[in-house]
């Protein structure tokens, strides 16, 4: 089982605060779902996101457009890249480097 750490200051972040409840839910999902890896680049097709979260296709597309326009999360052909995730994680050391190269 993977562990993800979310900083509680996210609740006071200006961008996060401006999101609708569905967009906040999706933002947290993109940060902490089971597919996220140490590179912050992972594959997760829309059909899985829709199934896991229960949001509508319209809510998902609106949120993806908003996140990408804001430069927070990028989407391409079922792949997701978390732009600034490395600011909040410090994976260093031999095991981390080995894990990064294995992906």
PDB file of C-alpha atoms in Angstrom:
ATOM      1  CA  UNK A   1       0.000   0.000   0.000  1.00  0.00           C
ATOM      2  CA  UNK A   2       1.272   3.466  -0.900  1.00  0.00           C
ATOM      3  CA  UNK A   3       1.150   6.404   1.452  1.00  0.00           C
ATOM      4  CA  UNK A   4       0.558   9.988   0.364  1.00  0.00           C
ATOM      5  CA  UNK A   5       1.010  13.022   2.564  1.00  0.00           C
ATOM      6  CA  UNK A   6      -1.275  15.994   1.982  1.00  0.00           C
ATOM      7  CA  UNK A   7      -0.317  19.199   3.735  1.00  0.00           C
ATOM      8  CA  UNK A   8      -3.193  20.687   5.713  1.00  0.00           C
ATOM      9  CA  UNK A   9      -2.320  24.143   4.378  1.00  0.00           C
ATOM     10  CA  UNK A  10      -4.039  23.096   1.132  1.00  0.00           C
ATOM     11  CA  UNK A  11      -7.321  24.199   2.758  1.00  0.00           C
ATOM     12  CA  UNK A  12      -6.035  27.789   2.923  1.00  0.00           C
ATOM     13  CA  UNK A  13      -4.439  27.815  -0.542  1.00  0.00           C
ATOM     14  CA  UNK A  14      -5.960  30.578  -2.701  1.00  0.00           C
ATOM     15  CA  UNK A  15      -6.396  28.351  -5.751  1.00  0.00           C
ATOM     16  CA  UNK A  16      -7.858  25.440  -3.788  1.00  0.00           C
ATOM     17  CA  UNK A  17     -10.176  27.782  -1.898  1.00  0.00           C
ATOM     18  CA  UNK A  18     -11.584  29.059  -5.209  1.00  0.00           C
ATOM     19  CA  UNK A  19     -12.638  25.573  -6.359  1.00  0.00           C
ATOM     20  CA  UNK A  20     -16.150  24.175  -6.239  1.00  0.00           C
ATOM     21  CA  UNK A  21     -16.718  21.134  -3.995  1.00  0.00           C
ATOM     22  CA  UNK A  22     -16.537  18.772  -7.021  1.00  0.00           C
ATOM     23  CA  UNK A  23     -13.315  20.429  -8.220  1.00  0.00           C
ATOM     24  CA  UNK A  24     -11.773  20.157  -4.735  1.00  0.00           C
ATOM     25  CA  UNK A  25     -12.683  16.484  -4.608  1.00  0.00           C
ATOM     26  CA  UNK A  26     -11.122  15.879  -8.012  1.00  0.00           C
ATOM     27  CA  UNK A  27      -8.010  17.891  -7.122  1.00  0.00           C
ATOM     28  CA  UNK A  28      -7.496  15.752  -4.014  1.00  0.00           C
ATOM     29  CA  UNK A  29      -8.176  12.628  -6.066  1.00  0.00           C
ATOM     30  CA  UNK A  30      -5.464  13.564  -8.570  1.00  0.00           C
ATOM     31  CA  UNK A  31      -2.994  14.102  -5.725  1.00  0.00           C
ATOM     32  CA  UNK A  32      -3.754  10.966  -3.743  1.00  0.00           C
ATOM     33  CA  UNK A  33      -5.207   8.201  -5.917  1.00  0.00           C
ATOM     34  CA  UNK A  34      -3.601   4.763  -6.131  1.00  0.00           C
ATOM     35  CA  UNK A  35      -1.920   5.521  -9.482  1.00  0.00           C
ATOM     36  CA  UNK A  36       0.179   8.482  -8.305  1.00  0.00           C
ATOM     37  CA  UNK A  37       3.865   7.681  -8.288  1.00  0.00           C
ATOM     38  CA  UNK A  38       7.117   9.262  -7.224  1.00  0.00           C
ATOM     39  CA  UNK A  39       7.499  10.994 -10.620  1.00  0.00           C
ATOM     40  CA  UNK A  40       4.069  12.636 -10.377  1.00  0.00           C
ATOM     41  CA  UNK A  41       3.357  11.435 -13.913  1.00  0.00           C
ATOM     42  CA  UNK A  42       0.928   8.577 -14.188  1.00  0.00           C
ATOM     43  CA  UNK A  43      -1.677   6.969 -16.413  1.00  0.00           C
ATOM     44  CA  UNK A  44      -5.301   7.184 -15.308  1.00  0.00           C
ATOM     45  CA  UNK A  45      -7.967   7.189 -18.028  1.00  0.00           C
ATOM     46  CA  UNK A  46     -11.152   9.217 -17.605  1.00  0.00           C
ATOM     47  CA  UNK A  47     -13.268   6.062 -17.278  1.00  0.00           C
ATOM     48  CA  UNK A  48     -11.349   5.136 -14.108  1.00  0.00           C
ATOM     49  CA  UNK A  49     -11.597   8.665 -12.701  1.00  0.00           C
ATOM     50  CA  UNK A  50     -15.338   8.720 -13.388  1.00  0.00           C
ATOM     51  CA  UNK A  51     -15.812   5.322 -11.744  1.00  0.00           C
ATOM     52  CA  UNK A  52     -13.651   6.098  -8.697  1.00  0.00           C
ATOM     53  CA  UNK A  53     -15.107   9.543  -7.995  1.00  0.00           C
ATOM     54  CA  UNK A  54     -18.676   9.361  -9.259  1.00  0.00           C
ATOM     55  CA  UNK A  55     -18.478  12.817 -10.834  1.00  0.00           C
ATOM     56  CA  UNK A  56     -20.124  13.511 -14.183  1.00  0.00           C
ATOM     57  CA  UNK A  57     -18.272  13.741 -17.474  1.00  0.00           C
ATOM     58  CA  UNK A  58     -19.034  17.475 -17.541  1.00  0.00           C
ATOM     59  CA  UNK A  59     -17.688  18.040 -14.013  1.00  0.00           C
ATOM     60  CA  UNK A  60     -14.522  16.136 -14.859  1.00  0.00           C
ATOM     61  CA  UNK A  61     -13.895  18.025 -18.088  1.00  0.00           C
ATOM     62  CA  UNK A  62     -14.556  21.406 -16.463  1.00  0.00           C
ATOM     63  CA  UNK A  63     -12.155  20.597 -13.616  1.00  0.00           C
ATOM     64  CA  UNK A  64      -9.452  19.280 -15.960  1.00  0.00           C
ATOM     65  CA  UNK A  65      -9.688  22.445 -18.071  1.00  0.00           C
ATOM     66  CA  UNK A  66      -9.460  24.630 -14.954  1.00  0.00           C
ATOM     67  CA  UNK A  67      -6.492  22.741 -13.483  1.00  0.00           C
ATOM     68  CA  UNK A  68      -4.596  22.789 -16.749  1.00  0.00           C
ATOM     69  CA  UNK A  69      -5.310  26.469 -17.435  1.00  0.00           C
ATOM     70  CA  UNK A  70      -4.053  27.303 -13.931  1.00  0.00           C
ATOM     71  CA  UNK A  71      -0.844  25.315 -14.566  1.00  0.00           C
ATOM     72  CA  UNK A  72      -1.485  22.926 -11.684  1.00  0.00           C
ATOM     73  CA  UNK A  73      -2.192  19.589 -13.372  1.00  0.00           C
ATOM     74  CA  UNK A  74      -1.679  18.621 -17.013  1.00  0.00           C
ATOM     75  CA  UNK A  75      -3.578  15.963 -18.944  1.00  0.00           C
ATOM     76  CA  UNK A  76      -2.591  14.183 -22.160  1.00  0.00           C
ATOM     77  CA  UNK A  77      -4.069  10.999 -23.649  1.00  0.00           C
ATOM     78  CA  UNK A  78      -4.964   9.452 -20.302  1.00  0.00           C
ATOM     79  CA  UNK A  79      -1.771  10.622 -18.571  1.00  0.00           C
ATOM     80  CA  UNK A  80      -1.696  13.049 -15.677  1.00  0.00           C
ATOM     81  CA  UNK A  81       1.217  15.226 -14.584  1.00  0.00           C
ATOM     82  CA  UNK A  82       1.186  17.000 -11.204  1.00  0.00           C
ATOM     83  CA  UNK A  83       3.201  20.136 -11.905  1.00  0.00           C
ATOM     84  CA  UNK A  84       4.188  21.315  -8.420  1.00  0.00           C
ATOM     85  CA  UNK A  85       3.892  18.132  -6.385  1.00  0.00           C
ATOM     86  CA  UNK A  86       7.641  17.963  -5.836  1.00  0.00           C
ATOM     87  CA  UNK A  87       7.474  21.172  -3.768  1.00  0.00           C
ATOM     88  CA  UNK A  88       5.734  19.210  -1.041  1.00  0.00           C
ATOM     89  CA  UNK A  89       7.698  15.992  -1.199  1.00  0.00           C
ATOM     90  CA  UNK A  90      11.333  15.318  -0.536  1.00  0.00           C
ATOM     91  CA  UNK A  91      12.064  11.852  -1.787  1.00  0.00           C
ATOM     92  CA  UNK A  92      15.806  11.508  -1.656  1.00  0.00           C
ATOM     93  CA  UNK A  93      18.259   8.741  -1.064  1.00  0.00           C
ATOM     94  CA  UNK A  94      19.305   5.524  -2.717  1.00  0.00           C
ATOM     95  CA  UNK A  95      15.964   3.740  -2.454  1.00  0.00           C
ATOM     96  CA  UNK A  96      14.078   6.726  -3.873  1.00  0.00           C
ATOM     97  CA  UNK A  97      16.434   7.040  -6.822  1.00  0.00           C
ATOM     98  CA  UNK A  98      16.127   3.315  -7.453  1.00  0.00           C
ATOM     99  CA  UNK A  99      12.333   3.627  -7.336  1.00  0.00           C
ATOM    100  CA  UNK A 100      12.335   6.565  -9.770  1.00  0.00           C
ATOM    101  CA  UNK A 101      14.458   4.696 -12.291  1.00  0.00           C
ATOM    102  CA  UNK A 102      12.238   1.611 -12.052  1.00  0.00           C
ATOM    103  CA  UNK A 103       9.132   3.495 -13.201  1.00  0.00           C
TER     104      UNK A 103
END
